[in-house]
Amino acid sequence: MADQPPRSPATRAITAGRDHSGNSLAPVLWASSTWESSGLDDAGRRATAVRHGDFYSRYANPTVGEFEHAVAELEGAESALAFASGMGAIAATVLALCSSGSHVVAPHQLYAGTLAFLQGPCRRLGIDVTFVDVATPGALSDAVVPGRTMLVLAESPSNPRLELADLDELGSIKGPLTVVDSTLATPLGQQPLASGVDISLHSATKGIAGHNDATLGVIAGERELLDEIWAYAVLHGATPSPFDALNALRGIRTLGVRTRQQNDGARSLAVMLADHPAVSAVHYPGLSEHPQHDLATKQLLQYGSVLSFEVADRAAAASFLDRLQIARCATSLGGPETLVCHPATSTHAGLTDDERLLTGVTDGLLRVSVGLEETTDLLADFEHALADS
Ligand SMILES: *Cc1c(COP(=O)(O)O)cnc(C)c1O
């Protein structure tokens, strides 16, 4: 075959995951939960094959398989494995790889569901977790106990304060397996596997599906490791819906233009907010004053669509949210609508005051997921809503 010119990820996103679609440009929805066998030998083959798509949908499904192929291609991975949600991916990965007595290293700065999972069910099952400050260089690797640490699980950029784990540092850790929750970056924003990280994990509910119409999780990495996790995942049962996988595949087709527009909007908004008298702090890795801006520039291909900022207190946050007209007050991120949430009363409401402080969730903190609106409209909406606070 003639040499093909290199293709950028945004171009590959247009064609990735088409193996089962024949000549159809759109993926086919395989709603079936089961497949017929031609006899006992055939049934036995299907039942014992690893990740075989024509047996039973909890084991594998062709539409989900297309989604997995697309994510693997974008992550530069040998394989990908989808789950019913981001939390499904996190829970199944941790429980597939850890047992009672295992040690896990994780940052304090985590999605609240991940934190609750590590502190609740994991501790109950005898999985011991050491939490560290991810912004301190070397903190993740220093907390590894040789022979006992099974997993180092980071989130970068982190939710909601946009702190970064150094992916090269994470990837150079030997012994335990390393996982990065890369949700906020999307596969176009960073490539953790290229830094040597074992597993790149996403809540595909967010930027990958990108339209607030799918609940899905996915991990990408080496096939052998993912096959091992799959063997547990079929028993764990956080099985993705083929319909959500179809929606996510459609989302992937436009990931390039969506993330480009959202990144531009987030940057402009961060610059405006950083200059605003009612705002005491802006957390966005694309700002030169972000404490990890150099690391961000080294490892992120895009600074991202999510930022957070701080107003005086909870009352100022409430009045700001009341006055917004374009942006909406809702949790989640990566979709077409700009969403603002107040983590202290929503995503992080279940945490104690001390835990909230450790994750940096102050009473005046607001998280913004920049959507696809015209940036000038969005800036005007935020200026208007801040005018009174
Ligand atoms: C939303 C989110 C999750 C959980 O994903 P679900 O699809 O809601 O289960 C995990 N990590 C991060 C960073 C998230 O934003």
Coordinates of C-alpha atoms and ligand atoms in Angstrom, one line a residue:
M1 CA 0.0 0.0 0.0
A2 CA 1.2 3.5 -0.8
D3 CA 2.4 5.5 2.2
Q4 CA -0.4 7.3 3.8
P5 CA 0.0 10.9 5.1
P6 CA -0.1 11.0 8.9
R7 CA -3.6 11.8 10.2
S8 CA -4.4 14.0 13.1
P9 CA -6.6 12.6 15.9
A10 CA -9.5 14.8 14.9
T11 CA -9.4 13.3 11.4
R12 CA -9.1 9.7 12.8
A13 CA -12.1 10.4 15.0
I14 CA -14.2 10.6 11.8
T15 CA -13.5 7.1 10.7
A16 CA -12.5 5.2 13.9
G17 CA -14.7 2.2 14.9
R18 CA -16.3 1.0 11.6
D19 CA -15.5 -2.7 11.5
H20 CA -19.0 -4.0 11.8
S21 CA -20.9 -1.4 9.8
G22 CA -20.3 -2.7 6.2
N23 CA -20.7 0.1 3.8
S24 CA -22.9 2.1 6.2
L25 CA -21.2 5.4 7.2
A26 CA -23.2 5.4 10.5
P27 CA -22.7 2.6 13.0
V28 CA -25.3 -0.1 13.3
L29 CA -27.2 -0.5 16.5
W30 CA -27.0 -4.1 17.7
A31 CA -29.7 -4.1 20.4
S32 CA -29.7 -7.9 20.8
S33 CA -28.8 -9.3 24.2
T34 CA -28.1 -12.8 22.8
W35 CA -27.0 -14.7 19.7
E36 CA -28.0 -18.0 18.3
S37 CA -25.5 -20.9 18.1
S38 CA -25.5 -23.5 15.3
G39 CA -24.9 -26.4 17.7
L40 CA -23.2 -27.3 20.9
D41 CA -19.6 -27.0 19.6
D42 CA -20.4 -23.5 18.4
A43 CA -22.1 -22.6 21.6
G44 CA -19.1 -23.8 23.6
R45 CA -16.7 -21.8 21.5
R46 CA -18.8 -18.6 21.9
A47 CA -19.2 -19.1 25.7
T48 CA -15.5 -19.5 26.3
A49 CA -14.0 -17.0 23.9
V50 CA -12.6 -13.9 25.4
R51 CA -14.6 -10.8 24.5
H52 CA -16.5 -12.5 21.7
G53 CA -19.2 -10.2 20.2
D54 CA -21.7 -12.8 19.1
F55 CA -22.6 -14.6 22.3
Y56 CA -24.3 -12.6 25.0
S57 CA -24.2 -8.8 25.4
R58 CA -22.8 -8.7 29.0
Y59 CA -19.7 -10.4 27.5
A60 CA -19.5 -8.2 24.4
N61 CA -21.7 -6.4 21.9
P62 CA -20.7 -5.4 18.3
T63 CA -22.0 -1.8 18.7
V64 CA -20.1 -1.4 22.0
G65 CA -17.1 -3.0 20.2
E66 CA -17.1 -0.3 17.6
F67 CA -17.1 2.3 20.3
E68 CA -14.2 0.5 22.0
H69 CA -12.2 0.3 18.7
A70 CA -12.7 4.0 18.2
V71 CA -11.5 4.9 21.7
A72 CA -8.5 2.5 21.4
E73 CA -7.5 4.2 18.1
L74 CA -7.8 7.7 19.6
E75 CA -5.8 6.7 22.7
G76 CA -3.1 4.9 20.7
A77 CA -4.0 1.8 22.6
E78 CA -4.0 -1.9 21.7
S79 CA -7.5 -2.2 23.2
A80 CA -10.3 -0.5 25.0
L81 CA -13.1 -1.8 27.2
A82 CA -16.4 0.0 27.8
F83 CA -18.6 0.1 30.9
A84 CA -22.1 1.4 31.9
S85 CA -20.6 4.6 33.4
G86 CA -17.4 6.2 34.4
M87 CA -17.9 4.9 37.9
G88 CA -18.5 1.4 36.5
A89 CA -15.1 1.7 34.8
I90 CA -13.4 2.8 38.0
A91 CA -15.1 0.3 40.3
A92 CA -14.5 -2.7 38.0
T93 CA -10.9 -1.7 37.3
V94 CA -10.0 -1.3 41.0
L95 CA -11.9 -4.5 42.0
A96 CA -10.4 -6.5 39.1
L97 CA -6.9 -5.6 40.1
C98 CA -7.0 -5.4 44.0
S99 CA -7.8 -7.8 46.8
S100 CA -8.1 -7.6 50.5
G101 CA -4.7 -6.3 51.8
S102 CA -3.8 -4.5 48.6
H103 CA -2.5 -0.9 48.8
V104 CA -3.6 1.9 46.5
V105 CA -2.1 5.3 46.0
A106 CA -4.5 8.1 44.9
P107 CA -4.6 11.9 45.1
H108 CA -6.9 13.8 47.4
Q109 CA -8.1 15.7 44.3
L110 CA -10.5 13.2 42.8
Y111 CA -14.0 13.1 41.4
A112 CA -16.3 12.8 44.4
G113 CA -17.7 9.4 43.4
T114 CA -14.1 8.0 43.0
L115 CA -13.2 9.4 46.4
A116 CA -16.4 7.9 48.0
F117 CA -15.6 4.5 46.3
L118 CA -12.0 4.4 47.6
Q119 CA -13.0 5.5 51.1
G120 CA -16.2 3.4 51.4
P121 CA -16.4 0.0 49.6
C122 CA -12.6 -0.3 49.1
R123 CA -11.8 0.3 52.8
R124 CA -14.6 -2.1 53.8
L125 CA -13.1 -4.8 51.6
G126 CA -9.7 -4.3 53.1
I127 CA -8.1 -2.3 50.3
D128 CA -5.9 0.3 52.0
V129 CA -5.7 3.7 50.2
T130 CA -3.0 6.4 50.8
F131 CA -4.1 9.9 49.6
V132 CA -1.4 12.4 48.5
D133 CA -1.3 15.9 47.1
V134 CA -0.9 15.4 43.4
A135 CA 0.6 18.8 42.8
T136 CA 3.6 18.0 44.9
P137 CA 6.2 16.5 42.5
G138 CA 7.1 12.9 43.4
A139 CA 4.1 12.5 45.8
L140 CA 2.5 9.7 43.9
S141 CA 5.7 7.7 43.4
D142 CA 6.9 8.3 47.0
A143 CA 3.8 6.8 48.4
V144 CA 4.3 3.5 46.6
V145 CA 5.1 0.6 49.0
P146 CA 7.1 -1.9 47.0
G147 CA 5.5 -5.3 46.9
R148 CA 2.2 -4.1 48.4
T149 CA 1.0 -1.2 46.2
M150 CA -1.2 -2.7 43.4
L151 CA -2.5 0.5 41.8
V152 CA -1.7 4.2 41.5
L153 CA -4.9 5.9 40.4
A154 CA -4.7 9.6 39.5
E155 CA -7.1 12.0 37.9
S156 CA -5.7 14.7 35.6
P157 CA -6.8 17.4 35.1
S158 CA -8.7 16.9 38.4
N159 CA -12.2 17.8 39.1
P160 CA -13.1 20.5 40.1
R161 CA -9.8 22.4 40.7
L162 CA -7.9 21.4 37.5
E163 CA -4.8 20.1 39.3
L164 CA -2.5 18.0 37.2
A165 CA -0.7 14.7 37.8
D166 CA 2.7 14.6 36.1
L167 CA 2.0 11.9 33.5
D168 CA 5.7 11.1 32.9
E169 CA 6.2 10.6 36.6
L170 CA 3.1 8.4 36.8
G171 CA 4.2 6.4 33.8
S172 CA 7.7 5.8 35.2
I173 CA 6.3 4.1 38.3
K174 CA 7.4 0.5 38.2
G175 CA 5.6 -2.3 40.1
P176 CA 2.0 -1.2 40.6
L177 CA -0.3 -0.6 37.7
T178 CA -1.0 3.0 36.9
V179 CA -4.3 4.5 35.9
V180 CA -5.2 8.0 35.0
D181 CA -8.8 9.3 34.9
S182 CA -8.4 11.4 31.7
T183 CA -12.0 12.5 31.5
L184 CA -11.5 16.2 31.6
A185 CA -8.8 16.1 28.8
T186 CA -10.7 13.7 26.4
P187 CA -8.5 11.5 24.1
L188 CA -7.7 14.6 22.0
G189 CA -6.4 16.6 25.0
Q190 CA -3.8 14.2 26.3
Q191 CA -2.3 10.8 25.6
P192 CA -1.4 9.2 28.9
L193 CA -0.4 5.8 27.4
A194 CA 2.4 7.6 25.5
S195 CA 3.9 8.6 28.9
G196 CA 3.9 5.0 30.0
V197 CA 0.7 5.0 32.0
D198 CA -0.9 1.6 31.9
I199 CA -4.6 2.6 31.7
S200 CA -6.3 5.7 30.4
L201 CA -9.8 5.9 31.8
H202 CA -12.8 8.1 30.9
S203 CA -16.3 8.9 31.9
A204 CA -17.4 8.9 28.3
T205 CA -20.7 10.4 29.6
K206 CA -18.7 13.7 29.4
G207 CA -16.7 15.0 26.5
I208 CA -16.4 11.8 24.4
A209 CA -20.2 11.3 24.0
G210 CA -20.5 15.0 24.4
H211 CA -24.2 15.6 24.1
N212 CA -25.6 14.7 27.6
D213 CA -27.4 11.7 26.0
A214 CA -25.3 8.8 27.0
T215 CA -24.0 7.3 30.3
L216 CA -20.8 5.4 29.6
G217 CA -17.3 4.6 30.8
V218 CA -14.2 3.3 29.0
I219 CA -10.6 2.3 29.7
A220 CA -7.8 1.9 27.2
G221 CA -4.5 0.0 27.4
E222 CA -2.8 -3.3 26.5
R223 CA -5.0 -6.1 25.4
E224 CA -3.7 -8.6 27.9
L225 CA -4.4 -6.3 30.9
L226 CA -7.8 -5.3 29.6
D227 CA -8.8 -9.0 29.0
E228 CA -8.0 -9.6 32.6
I229 CA -10.2 -6.7 33.7
W230 CA -12.9 -7.9 31.3
A231 CA -12.9 -11.4 33.0
Y232 CA -13.9 -9.6 36.2
A233 CA -16.1 -7.0 34.5
V234 CA -18.5 -9.6 33.1
L235 CA -19.2 -10.6 36.7
H236 CA -19.3 -7.1 38.0
G237 CA -22.0 -6.3 35.4
A238 CA -21.5 -2.6 34.8
T239 CA -22.3 -3.4 31.1
P240 CA -22.6 -0.6 28.6
S241 CA -25.8 -0.1 26.7
P242 CA -25.4 -0.5 22.9
F243 CA -27.6 2.6 22.4
D244 CA -25.4 4.7 24.5
A245 CA -22.3 3.3 22.7
L246 CA -24.0 4.4 19.4
N247 CA -24.6 7.9 20.8
A248 CA -21.0 8.0 22.0
L249 CA -19.7 7.0 18.5
R250 CA -21.7 9.8 17.0
G251 CA -20.2 12.1 19.6
I252 CA -16.7 11.0 18.7
R253 CA -17.2 12.1 15.0
T254 CA -17.3 15.7 16.1
L255 CA -14.9 15.5 19.0
G256 CA -12.3 17.6 17.1
V257 CA -14.5 20.6 16.4
R258 CA -16.3 20.4 19.7
T259 CA -13.1 20.4 21.8
R260 CA -11.5 23.1 19.7
Q261 CA -14.5 25.5 20.2
Q262 CA -14.8 24.6 23.9
N263 CA -11.1 25.1 24.5
D264 CA -11.2 28.6 22.8
G265 CA -14.3 29.5 24.9
A266 CA -12.8 28.2 28.2
R267 CA -9.6 30.2 27.6
S268 CA -11.4 33.4 26.8
L269 CA -13.6 33.0 29.8
A270 CA -10.7 32.2 32.1
V271 CA -8.9 35.4 30.9
M272 CA -12.0 37.5 31.5
L273 CA -12.7 36.0 35.0
A274 CA -9.0 36.4 36.0
D275 CA -9.4 40.1 35.5
H276 CA -12.8 40.5 37.2
P277 CA -13.0 42.3 40.6
A278 CA -15.7 39.9 41.9
V279 CA -13.5 36.8 41.2
S280 CA -10.8 35.9 43.8
A281 CA -9.2 33.0 41.9
V282 CA -9.5 31.2 38.5
H283 CA -8.3 27.6 38.1
Y284 CA -7.4 26.9 34.5
P285 CA -4.2 25.2 33.3
G286 CA -4.1 27.4 30.2
L287 CA -3.6 30.6 32.3
S288 CA 0.1 31.4 32.7
E289 CA -0.5 32.1 36.4
H290 CA -1.8 28.5 37.0
P291 CA 0.8 27.0 39.3
Q292 CA 1.2 24.0 37.0
H293 CA 1.1 25.9 33.7
D294 CA 4.5 24.6 32.5
L295 CA 3.5 21.0 33.2
A296 CA 0.1 21.7 31.4
T297 CA 1.9 23.0 28.4
K298 CA 4.2 19.9 28.4
Q299 CA 1.5 17.2 28.6
L300 CA -1.8 18.7 27.4
L301 CA -2.5 19.0 23.7
Q302 CA -5.5 21.2 24.7
Y303 CA -5.9 23.0 28.0
G304 CA -9.5 21.8 28.2
S305 CA -13.1 22.9 28.4
V306 CA -13.5 22.9 32.2
L307 CA -12.4 25.7 34.6
S308 CA -13.3 26.7 38.1
F309 CA -13.3 30.0 39.8
E310 CA -14.0 31.5 43.2
V311 CA -16.4 34.2 44.3
A312 CA -16.7 35.6 47.8
D313 CA -19.0 33.0 49.4
R314 CA -22.0 30.7 48.9
A315 CA -24.4 33.7 48.7
A316 CA -22.4 35.3 45.9
A317 CA -22.3 31.9 44.1
A318 CA -26.1 31.5 44.5
S319 CA -26.8 35.0 43.2
F320 CA -24.4 34.5 40.2
L321 CA -26.2 31.3 39.3
D322 CA -29.5 33.0 39.6
R323 CA -28.5 35.7 37.2
L324 CA -27.1 33.5 34.4
Q325 CA -29.3 33.4 31.3
I326 CA -27.3 31.3 28.8
A327 CA -25.3 29.0 31.0
R328 CA -27.3 26.5 33.1
C329 CA -26.9 25.3 36.6
A330 CA -26.3 21.6 36.2
T331 CA -23.7 19.0 37.0
S332 CA -21.7 17.1 34.3
L333 CA -19.4 18.4 31.7
G334 CA -18.2 18.2 28.1
G335 CA -21.7 18.7 26.5
P336 CA -23.0 21.4 24.1
E337 CA -24.6 23.6 26.9
T338 CA -22.3 25.6 29.2
L339 CA -23.0 24.2 32.6
V340 CA -22.1 25.8 35.9
C341 CA -22.2 23.8 39.2
H342 CA -21.5 24.7 42.8
P343 CA -19.5 21.6 43.9
A344 CA -19.9 22.3 47.7
T345 CA -23.7 21.7 47.4
S346 CA -23.8 19.3 44.5
T347 CA -20.9 17.0 43.4
H348 CA -19.1 17.2 46.7
A349 CA -22.1 17.6 49.0
G350 CA -21.5 14.2 50.6
L351 CA -18.0 15.1 51.9
T352 CA -17.2 16.2 55.4
D353 CA -15.9 19.8 55.8
D354 CA -12.3 18.5 56.2
E355 CA -12.5 16.4 53.1
R356 CA -14.0 19.3 51.1
L357 CA -11.1 21.5 52.2
L358 CA -8.5 18.8 51.2
T359 CA -10.1 18.6 47.7
G360 CA -10.1 22.4 47.5
V361 CA -13.9 22.8 47.3
T362 CA -14.5 26.1 49.0
D363 CA -18.0 27.6 49.5
G364 CA -17.4 30.2 46.8
L365 CA -16.1 27.7 44.2
L366 CA -18.0 27.4 40.9
R367 CA -17.1 24.8 38.2
V368 CA -17.8 25.7 34.6
S369 CA -18.0 23.3 31.7
V370 CA -17.8 25.5 28.6
G371 CA -20.2 24.4 25.8
L372 CA -20.6 25.3 22.2
E373 CA -22.3 28.7 22.4
E374 CA -20.7 31.6 20.6
T375 CA -17.9 32.8 23.0
T376 CA -19.0 36.5 22.9
D377 CA -22.5 35.5 24.1
L378 CA -21.0 33.4 26.9
L379 CA -18.7 36.1 28.1
A380 CA -21.5 38.6 28.1
D381 CA -23.7 36.2 30.2
F382 CA -20.9 35.8 32.8
E383 CA -20.2 39.5 32.9
H384 CA -23.9 40.2 33.5
A385 CA -24.3 37.6 36.2
L386 CA -21.2 38.8 38.0
A387 CA -22.1 42.4 37.9
D388 CA -24.1 42.2 41.1
S389 CA -21.9 39.9 43.2
Ligands
LIG1 C1 -18.3 12.2 35.7 C2 -16.9 11.7 36.1 C3 -16.7 10.4 36.6 C4 -17.9 9.4 36.7 O1 -18.5 9.1 35.5 P1 -20.0 8.6 35.4 O2 -20.2 8.4 33.9 O3 -20.9 9.8 35.9 O4 -20.1 7.4 36.2 C5 -15.5 10.0 36.9 N1 -14.4 10.8 36.8 C6 -14.6 12.1 36.4 C7 -13.4 13.0 36.3 C8 -15.8 12.6 36.0 O5 -15.9 13.8 35.6

